[in-house]
Structures are given as structure tokens and as C-alpha cells.
Coordinates of C-alpha atoms and ligand atoms in Angstrom, one line a residue:
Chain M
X23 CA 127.6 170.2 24.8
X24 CA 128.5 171.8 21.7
X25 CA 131.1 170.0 19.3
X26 CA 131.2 172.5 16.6
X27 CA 132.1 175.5 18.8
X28 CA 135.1 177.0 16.4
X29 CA 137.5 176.8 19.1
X30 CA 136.8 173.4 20.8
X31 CA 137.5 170.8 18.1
X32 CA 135.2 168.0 18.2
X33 CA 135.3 164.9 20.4
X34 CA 133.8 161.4 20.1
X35 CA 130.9 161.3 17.5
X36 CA 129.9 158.7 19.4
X37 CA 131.1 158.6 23.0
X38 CA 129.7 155.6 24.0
X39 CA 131.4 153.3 21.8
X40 CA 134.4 155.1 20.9
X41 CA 134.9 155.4 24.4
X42 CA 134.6 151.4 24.8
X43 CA 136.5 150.8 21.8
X44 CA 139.6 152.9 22.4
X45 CA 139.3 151.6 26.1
X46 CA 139.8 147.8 24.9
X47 CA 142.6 149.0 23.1
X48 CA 144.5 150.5 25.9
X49 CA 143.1 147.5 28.0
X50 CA 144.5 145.0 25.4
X51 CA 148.0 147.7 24.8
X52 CA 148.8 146.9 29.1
X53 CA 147.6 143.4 28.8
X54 CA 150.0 142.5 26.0
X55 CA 152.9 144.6 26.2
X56 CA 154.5 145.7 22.8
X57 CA 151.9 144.9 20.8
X58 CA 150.4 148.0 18.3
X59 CA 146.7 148.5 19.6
X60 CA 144.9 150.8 16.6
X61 CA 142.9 153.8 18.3
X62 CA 141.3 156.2 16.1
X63 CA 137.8 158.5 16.8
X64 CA 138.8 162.1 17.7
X65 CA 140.0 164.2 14.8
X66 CA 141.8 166.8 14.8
X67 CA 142.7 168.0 18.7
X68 CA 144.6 171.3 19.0
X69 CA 148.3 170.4 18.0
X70 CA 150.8 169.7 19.4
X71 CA 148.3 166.8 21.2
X72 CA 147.8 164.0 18.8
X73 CA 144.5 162.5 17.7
X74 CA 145.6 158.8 19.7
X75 CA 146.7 160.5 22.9
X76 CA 143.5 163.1 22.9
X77 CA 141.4 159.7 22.4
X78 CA 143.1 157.9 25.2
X79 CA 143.0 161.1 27.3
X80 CA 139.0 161.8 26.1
X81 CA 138.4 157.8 27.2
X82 CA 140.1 157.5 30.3
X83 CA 139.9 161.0 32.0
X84 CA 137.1 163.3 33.9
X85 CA 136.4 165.2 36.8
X86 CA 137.3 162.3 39.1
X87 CA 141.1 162.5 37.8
X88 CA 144.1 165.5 37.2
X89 CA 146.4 165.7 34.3
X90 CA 149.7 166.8 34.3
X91 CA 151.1 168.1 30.7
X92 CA 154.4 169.0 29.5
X93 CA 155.8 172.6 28.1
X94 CA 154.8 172.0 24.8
X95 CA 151.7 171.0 25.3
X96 CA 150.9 173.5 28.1
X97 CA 148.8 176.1 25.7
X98 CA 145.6 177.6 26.1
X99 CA 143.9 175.1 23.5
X100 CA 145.3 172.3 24.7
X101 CA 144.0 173.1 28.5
X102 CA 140.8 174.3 27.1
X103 CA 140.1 171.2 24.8
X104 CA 141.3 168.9 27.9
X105 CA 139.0 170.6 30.2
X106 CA 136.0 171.0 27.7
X107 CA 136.4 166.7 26.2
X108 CA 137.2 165.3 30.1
X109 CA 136.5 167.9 32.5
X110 CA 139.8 166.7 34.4
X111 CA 141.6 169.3 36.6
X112 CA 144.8 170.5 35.6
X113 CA 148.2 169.9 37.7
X114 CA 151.3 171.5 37.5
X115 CA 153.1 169.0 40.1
X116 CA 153.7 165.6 38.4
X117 CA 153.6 163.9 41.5
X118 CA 149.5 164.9 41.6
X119 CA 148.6 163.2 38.6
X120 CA 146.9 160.8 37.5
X121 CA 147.6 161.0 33.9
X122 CA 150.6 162.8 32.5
X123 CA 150.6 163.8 28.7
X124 CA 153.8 164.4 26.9
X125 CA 154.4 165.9 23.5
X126 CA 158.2 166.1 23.6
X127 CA 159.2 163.1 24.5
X128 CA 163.1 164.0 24.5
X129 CA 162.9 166.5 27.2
X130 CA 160.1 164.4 29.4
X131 CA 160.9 164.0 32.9
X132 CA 162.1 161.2 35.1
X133 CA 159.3 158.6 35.6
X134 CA 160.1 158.9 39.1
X135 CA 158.8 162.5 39.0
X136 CA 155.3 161.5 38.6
X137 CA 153.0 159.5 41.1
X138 CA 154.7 156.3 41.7
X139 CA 151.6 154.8 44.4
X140 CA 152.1 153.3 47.5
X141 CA 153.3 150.0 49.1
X142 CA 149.7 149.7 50.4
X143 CA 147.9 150.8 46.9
X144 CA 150.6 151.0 43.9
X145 CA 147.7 151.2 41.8
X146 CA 147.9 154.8 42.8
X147 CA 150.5 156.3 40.0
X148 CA 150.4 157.9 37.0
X149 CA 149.6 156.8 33.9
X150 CA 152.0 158.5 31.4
X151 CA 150.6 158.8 27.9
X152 CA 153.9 159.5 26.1
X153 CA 153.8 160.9 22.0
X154 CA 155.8 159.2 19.7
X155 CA 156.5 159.4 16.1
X156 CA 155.6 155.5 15.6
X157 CA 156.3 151.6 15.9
X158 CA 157.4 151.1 12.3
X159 CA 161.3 152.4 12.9
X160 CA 163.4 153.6 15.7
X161 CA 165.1 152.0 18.4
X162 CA 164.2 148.4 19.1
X163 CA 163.6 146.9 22.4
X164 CA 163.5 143.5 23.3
X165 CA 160.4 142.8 26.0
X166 CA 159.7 140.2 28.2
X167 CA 157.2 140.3 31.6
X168 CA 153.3 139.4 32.2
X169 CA 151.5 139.3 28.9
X170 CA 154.4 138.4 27.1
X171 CA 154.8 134.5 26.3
X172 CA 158.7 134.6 25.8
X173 CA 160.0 137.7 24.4
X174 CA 158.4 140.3 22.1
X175 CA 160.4 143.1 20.2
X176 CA 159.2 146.3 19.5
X177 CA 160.3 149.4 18.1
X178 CA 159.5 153.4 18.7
X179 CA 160.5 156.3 17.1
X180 CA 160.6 159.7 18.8
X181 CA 161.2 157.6 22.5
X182 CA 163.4 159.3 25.1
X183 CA 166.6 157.7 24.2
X184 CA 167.0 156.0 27.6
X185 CA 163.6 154.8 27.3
X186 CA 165.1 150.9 28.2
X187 CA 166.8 152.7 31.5
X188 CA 163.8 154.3 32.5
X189 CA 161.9 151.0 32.6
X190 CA 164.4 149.0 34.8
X191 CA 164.5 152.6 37.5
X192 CA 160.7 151.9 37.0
X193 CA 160.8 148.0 37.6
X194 CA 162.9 148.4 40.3
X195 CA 160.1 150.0 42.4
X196 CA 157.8 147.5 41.6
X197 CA 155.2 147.0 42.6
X198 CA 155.2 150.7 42.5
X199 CA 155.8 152.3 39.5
X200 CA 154.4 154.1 36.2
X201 CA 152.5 152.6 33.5
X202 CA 153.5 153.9 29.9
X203 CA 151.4 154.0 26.9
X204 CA 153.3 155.2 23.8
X205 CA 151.0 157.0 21.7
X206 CA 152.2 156.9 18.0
X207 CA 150.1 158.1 15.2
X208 CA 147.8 155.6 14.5
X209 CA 148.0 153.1 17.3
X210 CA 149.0 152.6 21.1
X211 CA 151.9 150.4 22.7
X212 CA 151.6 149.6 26.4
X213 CA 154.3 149.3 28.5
X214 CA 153.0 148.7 31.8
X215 CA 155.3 148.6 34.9
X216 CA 156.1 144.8 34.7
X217 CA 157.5 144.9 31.3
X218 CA 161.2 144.2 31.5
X219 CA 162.8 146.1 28.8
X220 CA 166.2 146.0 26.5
X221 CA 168.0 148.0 23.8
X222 CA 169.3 146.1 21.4
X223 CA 169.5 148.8 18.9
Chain B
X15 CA 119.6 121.2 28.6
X16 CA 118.8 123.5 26.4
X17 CA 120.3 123.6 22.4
X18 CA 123.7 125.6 22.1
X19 CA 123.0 129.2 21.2
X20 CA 125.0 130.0 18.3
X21 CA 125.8 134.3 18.2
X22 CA 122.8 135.6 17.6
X23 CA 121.6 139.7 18.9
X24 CA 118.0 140.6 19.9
X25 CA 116.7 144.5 20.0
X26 CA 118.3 146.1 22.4
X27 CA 115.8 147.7 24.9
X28 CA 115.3 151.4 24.6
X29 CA 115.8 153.7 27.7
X30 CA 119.0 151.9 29.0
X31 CA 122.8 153.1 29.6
X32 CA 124.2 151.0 26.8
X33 CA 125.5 147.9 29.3
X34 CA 123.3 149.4 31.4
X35 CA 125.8 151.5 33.7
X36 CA 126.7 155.2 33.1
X37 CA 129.6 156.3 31.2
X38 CA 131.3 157.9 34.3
X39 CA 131.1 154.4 36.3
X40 CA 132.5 152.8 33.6
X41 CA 135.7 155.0 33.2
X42 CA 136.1 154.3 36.9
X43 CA 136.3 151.0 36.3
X44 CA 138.2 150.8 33.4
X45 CA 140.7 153.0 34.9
X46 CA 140.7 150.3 37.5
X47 CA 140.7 147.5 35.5
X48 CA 144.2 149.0 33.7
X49 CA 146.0 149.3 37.3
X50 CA 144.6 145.5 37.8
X51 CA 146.7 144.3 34.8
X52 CA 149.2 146.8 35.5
X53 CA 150.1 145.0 38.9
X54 CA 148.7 141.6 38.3
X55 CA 147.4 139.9 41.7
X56 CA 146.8 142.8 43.5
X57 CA 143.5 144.1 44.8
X58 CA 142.6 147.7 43.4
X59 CA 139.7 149.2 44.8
X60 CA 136.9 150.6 43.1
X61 CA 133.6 152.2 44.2
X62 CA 131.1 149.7 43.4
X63 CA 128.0 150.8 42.0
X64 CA 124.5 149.1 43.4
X65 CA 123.3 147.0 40.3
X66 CA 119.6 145.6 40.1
X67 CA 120.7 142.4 41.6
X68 CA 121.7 141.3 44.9
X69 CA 125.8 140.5 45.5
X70 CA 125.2 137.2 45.6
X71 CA 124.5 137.3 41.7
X72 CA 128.2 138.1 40.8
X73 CA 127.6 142.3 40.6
X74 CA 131.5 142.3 40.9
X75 CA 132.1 140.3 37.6
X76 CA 129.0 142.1 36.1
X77 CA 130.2 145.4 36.5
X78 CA 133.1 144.2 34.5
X79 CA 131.6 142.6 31.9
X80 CA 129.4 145.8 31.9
X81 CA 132.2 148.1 31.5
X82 CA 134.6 146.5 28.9
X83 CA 131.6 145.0 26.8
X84 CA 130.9 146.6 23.2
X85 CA 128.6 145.8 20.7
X86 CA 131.0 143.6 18.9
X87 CA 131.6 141.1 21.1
X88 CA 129.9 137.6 21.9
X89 CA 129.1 136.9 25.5
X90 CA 128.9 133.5 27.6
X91 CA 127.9 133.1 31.2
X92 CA 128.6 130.2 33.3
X93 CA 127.6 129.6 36.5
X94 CA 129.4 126.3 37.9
X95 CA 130.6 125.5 34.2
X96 CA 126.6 125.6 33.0
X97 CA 124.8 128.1 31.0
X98 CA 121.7 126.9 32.0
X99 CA 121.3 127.5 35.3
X100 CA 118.9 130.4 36.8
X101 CA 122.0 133.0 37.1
X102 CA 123.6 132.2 33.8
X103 CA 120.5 133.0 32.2
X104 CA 119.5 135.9 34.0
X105 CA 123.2 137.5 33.4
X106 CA 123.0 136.9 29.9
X107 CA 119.7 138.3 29.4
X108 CA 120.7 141.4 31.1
X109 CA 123.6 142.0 28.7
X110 CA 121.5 141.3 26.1
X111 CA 118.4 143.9 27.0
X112 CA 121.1 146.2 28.0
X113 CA 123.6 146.0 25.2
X114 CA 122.1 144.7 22.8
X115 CA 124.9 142.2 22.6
X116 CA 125.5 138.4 20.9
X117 CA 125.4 135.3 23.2
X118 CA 126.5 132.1 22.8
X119 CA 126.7 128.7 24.9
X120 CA 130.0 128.2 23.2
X121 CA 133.0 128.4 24.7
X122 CA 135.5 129.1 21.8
X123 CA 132.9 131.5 19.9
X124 CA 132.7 133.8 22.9
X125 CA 135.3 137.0 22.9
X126 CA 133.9 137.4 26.9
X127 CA 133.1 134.6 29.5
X128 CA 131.4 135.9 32.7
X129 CA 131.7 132.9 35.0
X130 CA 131.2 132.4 38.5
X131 CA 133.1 128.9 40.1
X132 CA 134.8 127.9 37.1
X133 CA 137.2 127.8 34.3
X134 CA 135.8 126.1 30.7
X135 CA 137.2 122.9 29.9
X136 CA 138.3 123.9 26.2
X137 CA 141.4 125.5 26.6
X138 CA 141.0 129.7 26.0
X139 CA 142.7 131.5 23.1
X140 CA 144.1 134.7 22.7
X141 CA 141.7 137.3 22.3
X142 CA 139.1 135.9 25.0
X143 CA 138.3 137.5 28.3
X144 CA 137.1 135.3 31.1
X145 CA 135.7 137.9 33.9
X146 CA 135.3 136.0 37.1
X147 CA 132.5 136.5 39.7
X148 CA 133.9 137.0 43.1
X149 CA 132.5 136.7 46.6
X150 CA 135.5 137.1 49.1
X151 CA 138.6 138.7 47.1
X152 CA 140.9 138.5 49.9
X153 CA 143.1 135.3 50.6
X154 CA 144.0 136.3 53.9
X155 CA 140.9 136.9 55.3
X156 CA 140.5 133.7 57.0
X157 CA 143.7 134.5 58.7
X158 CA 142.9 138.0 59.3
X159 CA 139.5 139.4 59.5
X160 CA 141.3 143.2 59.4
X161 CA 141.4 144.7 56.3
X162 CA 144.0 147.1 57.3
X163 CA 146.1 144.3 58.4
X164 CA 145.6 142.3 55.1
X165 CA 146.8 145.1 52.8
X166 CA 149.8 145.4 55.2
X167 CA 150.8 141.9 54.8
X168 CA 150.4 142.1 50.7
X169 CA 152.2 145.2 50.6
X170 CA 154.9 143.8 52.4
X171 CA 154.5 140.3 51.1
X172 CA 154.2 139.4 54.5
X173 CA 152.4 135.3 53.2
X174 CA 154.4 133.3 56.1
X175 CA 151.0 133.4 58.1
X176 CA 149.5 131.6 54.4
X177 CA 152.3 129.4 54.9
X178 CA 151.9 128.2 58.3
X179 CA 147.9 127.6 58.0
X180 CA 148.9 125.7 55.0
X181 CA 151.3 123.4 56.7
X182 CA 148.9 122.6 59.5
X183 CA 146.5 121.2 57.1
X184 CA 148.9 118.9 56.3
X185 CA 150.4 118.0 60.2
X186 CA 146.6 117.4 60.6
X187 CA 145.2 115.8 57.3
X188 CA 148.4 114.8 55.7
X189 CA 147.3 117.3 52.4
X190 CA 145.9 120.6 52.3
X191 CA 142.6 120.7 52.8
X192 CA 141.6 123.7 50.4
X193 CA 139.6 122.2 47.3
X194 CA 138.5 125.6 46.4
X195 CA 139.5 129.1 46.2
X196 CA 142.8 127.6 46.9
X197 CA 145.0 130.6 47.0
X198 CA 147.9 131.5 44.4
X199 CA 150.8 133.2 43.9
X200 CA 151.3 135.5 40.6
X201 CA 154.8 136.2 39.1
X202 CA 156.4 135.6 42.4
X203 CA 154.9 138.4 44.3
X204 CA 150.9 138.9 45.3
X205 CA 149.1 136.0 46.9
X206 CA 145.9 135.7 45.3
X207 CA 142.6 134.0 45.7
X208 CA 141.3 132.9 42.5
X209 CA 137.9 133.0 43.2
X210 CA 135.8 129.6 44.6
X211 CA 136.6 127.5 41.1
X212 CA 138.1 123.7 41.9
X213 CA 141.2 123.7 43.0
X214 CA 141.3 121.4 39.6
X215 CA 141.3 124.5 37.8
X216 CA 143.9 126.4 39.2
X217 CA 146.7 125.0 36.8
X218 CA 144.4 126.7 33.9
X219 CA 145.2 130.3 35.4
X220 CA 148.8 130.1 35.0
X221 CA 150.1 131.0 31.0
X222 CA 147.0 131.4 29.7
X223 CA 146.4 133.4 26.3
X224 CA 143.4 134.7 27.2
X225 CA 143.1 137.9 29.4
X226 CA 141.5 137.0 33.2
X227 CA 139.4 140.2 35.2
X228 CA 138.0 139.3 38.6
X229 CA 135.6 141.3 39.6
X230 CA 134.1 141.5 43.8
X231 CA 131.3 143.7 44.3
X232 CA 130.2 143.7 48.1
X233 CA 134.4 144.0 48.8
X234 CA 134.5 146.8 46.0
X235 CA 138.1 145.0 44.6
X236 CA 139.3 144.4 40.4
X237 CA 142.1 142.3 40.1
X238 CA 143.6 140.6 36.9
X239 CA 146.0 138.4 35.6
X240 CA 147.1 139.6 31.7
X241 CA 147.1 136.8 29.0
X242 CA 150.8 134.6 29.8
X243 CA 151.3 135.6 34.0
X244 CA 152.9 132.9 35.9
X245 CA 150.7 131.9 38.4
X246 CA 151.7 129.1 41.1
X247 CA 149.3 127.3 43.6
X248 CA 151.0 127.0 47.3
X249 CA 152.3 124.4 48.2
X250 CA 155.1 123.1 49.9
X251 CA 158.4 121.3 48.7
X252 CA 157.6 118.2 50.0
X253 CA 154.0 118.4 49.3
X254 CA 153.1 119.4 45.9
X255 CA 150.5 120.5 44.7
X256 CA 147.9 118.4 43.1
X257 CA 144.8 119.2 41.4
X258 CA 141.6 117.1 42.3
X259 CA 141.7 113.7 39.8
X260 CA 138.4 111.9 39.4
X261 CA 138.0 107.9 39.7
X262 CA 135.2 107.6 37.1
X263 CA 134.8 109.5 33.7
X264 CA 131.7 111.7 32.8
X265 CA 128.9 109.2 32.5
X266 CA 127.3 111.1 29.6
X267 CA 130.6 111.8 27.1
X268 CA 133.0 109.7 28.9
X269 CA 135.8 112.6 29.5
X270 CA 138.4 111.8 31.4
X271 CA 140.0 115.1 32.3
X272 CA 137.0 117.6 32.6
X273 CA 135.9 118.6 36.5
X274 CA 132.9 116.5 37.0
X275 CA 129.3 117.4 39.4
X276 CA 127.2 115.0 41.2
X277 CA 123.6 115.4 39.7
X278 CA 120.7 113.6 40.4
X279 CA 119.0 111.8 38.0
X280 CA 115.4 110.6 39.2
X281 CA 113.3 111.3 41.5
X282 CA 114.4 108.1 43.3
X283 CA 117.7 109.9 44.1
X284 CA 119.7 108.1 41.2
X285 CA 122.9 110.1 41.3
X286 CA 125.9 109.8 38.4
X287 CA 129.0 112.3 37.8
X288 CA 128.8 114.5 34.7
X289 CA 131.1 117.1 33.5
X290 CA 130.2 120.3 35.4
X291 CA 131.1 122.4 31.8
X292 CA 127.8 121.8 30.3
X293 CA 129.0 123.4 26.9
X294 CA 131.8 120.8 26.8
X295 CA 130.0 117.4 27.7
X296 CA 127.7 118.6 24.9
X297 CA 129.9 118.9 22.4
X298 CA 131.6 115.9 23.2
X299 CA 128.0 114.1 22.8
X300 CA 127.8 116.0 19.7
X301 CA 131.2 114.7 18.4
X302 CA 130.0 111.1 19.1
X303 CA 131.5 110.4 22.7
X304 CA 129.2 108.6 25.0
X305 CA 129.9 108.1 28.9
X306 CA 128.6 104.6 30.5
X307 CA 125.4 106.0 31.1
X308 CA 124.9 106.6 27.7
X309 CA 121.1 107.4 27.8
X310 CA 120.6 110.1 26.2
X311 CA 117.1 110.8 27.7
X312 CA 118.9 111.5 31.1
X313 CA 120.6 114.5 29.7
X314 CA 117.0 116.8 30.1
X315 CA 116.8 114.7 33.7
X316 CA 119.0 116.1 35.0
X317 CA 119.4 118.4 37.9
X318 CA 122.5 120.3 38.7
X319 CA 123.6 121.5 42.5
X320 CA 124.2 124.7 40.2
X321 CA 120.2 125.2 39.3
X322 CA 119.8 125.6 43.3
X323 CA 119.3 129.6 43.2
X324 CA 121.5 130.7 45.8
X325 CA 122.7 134.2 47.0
X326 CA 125.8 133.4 49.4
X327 CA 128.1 132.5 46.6
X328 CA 129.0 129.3 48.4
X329 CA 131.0 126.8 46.4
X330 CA 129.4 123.1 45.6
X331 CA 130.4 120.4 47.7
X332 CA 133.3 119.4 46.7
X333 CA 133.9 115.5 46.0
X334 CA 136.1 113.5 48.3
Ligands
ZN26 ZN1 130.8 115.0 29.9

């Protein structure tokens, strides 16, 4: 493999324990939704993917699973870093993947679109990794569900703006479903499919 | 008994996948260890990898621990609440040639228990992962033998069949008769079997703050429960459920509410109850609490049911 090729930016220095380290921090995102997990380790993908989705996506991805991307990210760098860092096949229906990456989170589709699993194995569906601008301001939801001991409130910036209706059309089909992680600049929030999810502003 | 290991790292051997298993096998896992916790209770299956052990030896739960496991983290291996035992040790020294990793014999200093048959005594924080060794994932089995039939009745939530077994245990023995493995329900939805710990443990599954992976090799099957999940053992309105209550404390720290073993204590066949969580009795001792049999040259006596090498993950005998 060679990480300085010019037009492959680099992956994991280390792969071995970035890999593990940004895995326990989606692990620890899903197990205790709405808390900010840090991820850091790959610099500088090809924009518009972010450094903490390319990580998650570099972690969590190979030839054993397909990726579904949106318009904006849907450019020859991205699909040649993706393929080069996971090795992953490309999809263009959502329903075939297993992860979906999103840049513009404003115009991302219905979760229902993707791979929702099956009564016999939910734990078929798509794991959306979903760019946002951050946890620090934005619209603030109020979370409760598995992993959460009462309530826990959160807030994203840059989240579809019917983000809280999303999750109950997502709940709904539980135990099938999609499993979020928000990928903000710095750090990961999970928002697997149990989470139930309120506006309140 | 040996002295409590306090974190401590040794070389790592050279020549070794770090945690031994390849980097592809782990992302398999992972990604089925974040389903697991996605859709707590349920079964996800995985494709096992063969691991230079037999299945009796927990290669579910080690393939786990093998794949979450990084070099910052302390690891503790129980086997029947003792670190002691032949399969405790041999786990531990695995993670430790393979990745290089701290141990420790104590509870509340360890980021990940691998345990097979029980739940520590000192309650878990936040933080911890306990990754459970199971033989027999399936809670239905012993209704159904048909694994096609099995994942039918979870995906429809089809448990009446649960039900009714349960209620004949009590037409016949006036109480369910399950003192292990004894099956749960998670968040109102999957029936789960919790692996062969005391049904004395079950009440420590439900709310806990730490993070809870089972792992089945020979079944190929992750499940989890995330930190704070509801979980409820079956039972029936009129006949609740009721973990196992011992007559006698520990004869060596004098706890009252840990799970205790029958051990022998002489070659005459002297037997005496003793916590089962060998890390717990010890520190009680430590703290100054002494049982009835206060001796303390009985503790290196001692010999556990657990130190019986066995490879059919059968539960201990349970006491009456
Ligand atoms: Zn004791």
C-alpha cells in the first residue's frame, strides 16, 4: 500500500490501533446514545468527506460491505479514497447498503430508503454515517431509550431539520430500523434505532 | 489463592496479530457487536473464527474481548467468579502474549471482564465492559431444537411456548425450576438467555452502567445489552421472581449477599460455603471481615468445583 500516492490521501498511521480506538468510540457512541465520542486519526480525506466520517468509514468498512454515498459526496476522489482506505464496493441503491455516507445532510433521504433488515435478522440495515457541523449548537433534542439512564439532551448543528421525526418513523419499525451516527467535526454521536427522540428546540 | 494482580503489562510476544485475530475478523465482529447494541437481546450472527482453544474455553467471549481490546485497557478473567482457576489463567495469559495488555484480579480496576458463569459481586461502573462466555445462546432451544423455528418465534415474539414451560415448573415444583441461565426479557421485547450465571445474578443485568457483550462461538451469535437496558427475569404474576438467597454467610469474609460455592477443604472431604467471587471475599479479608471459619490457612486449601478443567461449559451444581 502506498499512503503517500498524491492522489490518495493518507489513511491510519497506525491501523491497528486507530482502527480499535475509533471502533470503541463508535461502540461506546451506540451504547450511550447522545453522548460526544472524540474520533480523530485520518487527516485530511478528499472534501467534501470529513476526517470523523472517513475514520469511521476506514474502521468499519471492507470488501465484505457496500457503501452508498450521497450527491455531494459522489466524486471521483471520494470513490477512489473509499475504495483505496476500505476496499468496500460502491452502491448506488440505498436499500443495498450497508453503510450510507452523507455530506448534505439537508437533502439526505428518508431513513426508510436505506436497508431497514428483516423481522428474522434486523441486524441487517444500514448504518448511516450522517455529517454534521457539531454538538456545541443547533437544535436540541431530548433522548431517552437503552443506554440512557433517564433522559439525556443533546444538540446538532447541520441535522436534517426533521431529524426528531425521522427517529420515531425509524422506531416505529423497530426492531427494524437504521442506526445513525452523526459525524461532527471532532467527535461522533450515536443514535442507534432504540433511541427515542424529541425537539424541544 | 494467589495475591491480587495489580495492572501491570509484560512484552508482548513478537509474530502475533495484535489480540491475536486479524484485522478483517475483527471488523466483522465489531460490525456485529454495533448491530448487538443496536437491537439489544437479539442474536446477530457472526462467522466465528477457529481460535487455538477448544469451544468449551469461551472462544465466543474471547473473540470479543479479542476484538474490542486495545492497549490501553486492563483485563480481568473470571471463570465461576475466580481468577484463579485453569481457564481464567490461561485466557488472561493469552491476551497478555497476544496484546500485550494490563491484567488485574480486581474488579473495579478492570475497563474489560471476560467471564464465563458469573457477574462480580462489586457493583460495575460506567466505563467497564463485562464480555460473557456463552455455550448455548438460544433460550428457546430446549423448546425447540430448530433453529429456523427459534428465529421465527423471536422475530415474531412468539415467547407463549417460554411461558407455558415456565408455568409447568411451577404446577409441578410449586417454583421454577431454572437456577441458571434463567432466561430474560430486555426492554420488553427479545427473550434472552443470559448465559449459565446464577439465577442470583440476573437482577445485576438490568440498569447496569457498564456495557454487557455475550459472545457464543460454536453457535456463531453476539448479543449485548448497552449500559442502563431494562432487563426482566420471567416470571409470572403470582409467582415472582426470586433470586437464590443463601442460609449461611461466606465462612471466610462473612458476606451475606455475595453467591456463595461449596469447596472442599481437606482431604477428609470437609466442605464450607465461600463466596464464588474470589476477588471480592479477598478483599473483604483484606478490609478485616472474617467468616466463621475464620482460618486463614484454609484460604490456599481450598479447592473450587471451578479448578475442575472442563470443556462442556456446564454450569456448577447449583445449591438447593
Ligand atoms: Zn467471602
Amino acid at each position: 500500500m502506498n499512503a503517500h500516492s498524491p492522489t490518495l490521501a493518507a489513511g491510519f498511521v497506525d491501523p491497528v490501533h486507530e482502527a480499535q480506538t475509533c471502533f470503541r468510540a463508535v461502540l461506546d457512541a451506540l451504547a450511550e446514545p447522545g453522548t460526544a465520542r472524540a474520533v480523530a486519526g485520518i487527516t485530511e480525506p478528499p472534501a467534501p468527506l470529513s476526517a470523523v466520517a472517513a475514520s469511521v468509514i476506514a474502521t468499519l468498512a471492507d470488501f465484505e460491505t457496500t457503501i452508498w454515498r450521497d450527491a455531494a459526496l459522489a466524486t471521483p476522489a471520494v470513490d477512489a479514497w473509499i475504495a483505496f482506505h476500505t476496499g468496500a464496493r460502491l452502491v448506488e441503491d440505498p436499500r443495498e447498503a450497508t453503510f450510507a455516507l452523507i455530506a448534505d445532510a439537508a437533502n439526505a433521504p428518508a431513513w426508510d430508503a436505506f436497508a431497514l433488515g428483516t423481522d428474522l435478522d434486523p441486524s441487517t440495515s444500514t448504518t448511516v454515517i450522517l455529517q454534521v457541523d457539531g454538538f456545541d449548537a443547533g437544535a436540541r433534542y431530548h433522548l431517552a431509550g437503552p443506554g440512557i439512564e433517564t433522559t439525556r439532551d443533546v444538540a446538532v448543528a447541520g441535522a436534517p431539520a426533521d431529524l426528531a421525526a425521522r427517529g420515531r418513523a425509524n422506531r416505529d419499525l423497530f426492531p427494524r430500523g437504521v442506526d445513525l451516527v452523526l459525524a461532527g467535526p471532532t467527535a461522533i454521536v450515536g443514535l442507534p434505532r432504540t433511541t427515542r427522540l424529541e425537539e424541544i428546540g | 489463592m494467589n495475591a491480587p494482580l495489580s495492572p501491570q503489562t509484560a512484552p508482548a510476544a513478537t509474530g502475533y496479530n495484535f489480540a491475536y485475530l486479524d484485522e478483517q475478523t475483527k471488523r466483522m465482529i465489531r460490525r456485529a457487536l454495533l448491530k448487538a447494541v443496536a437491537i439489544p437481546g437479539h442474536q446477530v450472527p457472526f462467522a466465528a473464527r477457529d481460535m487455538p482453544m477448544p469451544y468449551g474455553w469461551g472462544t465466543g467471549g474471547i473473540q470479543v474481548t479479542a476484538a474490542i481490546l486495545g492497549s490501553g485497557d486492563v483485563l480481568k478473567v473470571i471463570d465461576q467468579g475466580a481468577d484463579d482457576t485453569t481457564n481464567a489463567v490461561s485466557i488472561r495469559a493469552f491476551f497478555q502474549k497476544t496484546a500485550n495488555v494490563a491484567v488485574t484480579t480486581r474488579t473495579a480496576e478492570a475497563t474489560v471482564i471476560q467471564t464465563r458463569h458469573r457477574i462480580p459481586e462489586k457493583p460495575l461502573k460506567a466505563g467497564q465492559t463485562l464480555v460473557f462466555q456463552v455455550p448455548i445462546p438460544e433460550p428457546l432451544r430446549f423448546l425447540e431444537p430448530r433453529e429456523t423455528e427459534t428465529r421465527v418465534m423471536h422475530a415474531l415474539a412468539d415467547y407463549g411456548l417460554m411461558h407455558v414451560k415456565l408455568y409447568e415448573d411451577i404446577a409441578k415444583h410449586g417454583h421454577i425450576a431454572k437456577t441458571y441461565a434463567y432466561p430474560v426479557e430486555v426492554e420488553g421485547r427479545y427473550v434472552m438467555d443470559p448465559s449459565p450465571i446464577p439465577k442470583f445474578d440476573n437482577p445485576k443485568l438490568s440498569m447496569s452502567p457498564a456495557l454487557q457483550l455475550f459472545g457464543a462461538g460454536r453457535e456463531k451469535r453476539i448479543y449485548a445489552l448497552p449500559p442502563f437496558t431494562r432487563v426482566k427475569s420471567l416470571d409470572f404474576e403470582d409467582h415472582p421472581f426470586e433470586p437464590t438467597r443463601f442460609e449461611a454467610p461466606c465462612a471466610l469474609c462473612g458476606a451475606t449477599d455475595s453467591y456463595l460455592d461449596e469447596v472442599v477443604t481437606d482431604d477428609r472431604g470437609t466442605r464450607m460455603f465461600v463466596c464464588s467471587d474470589t476477588d471480592h471475599c479477598e478483599e473483604r479479608r483484606a478490609d478485616g471481615h472474617r467468616g466463621l471459619l475464620a482460618g486463614d490457612d484454609l484460604v490456599d486449601t481450598i479447592t473450587r468445583e471451578a479448578d475442575v478443567e472442563r470443556d462442556d461449559g456446564a454450569p456448577i451444581v447449583p445449591l438447593p
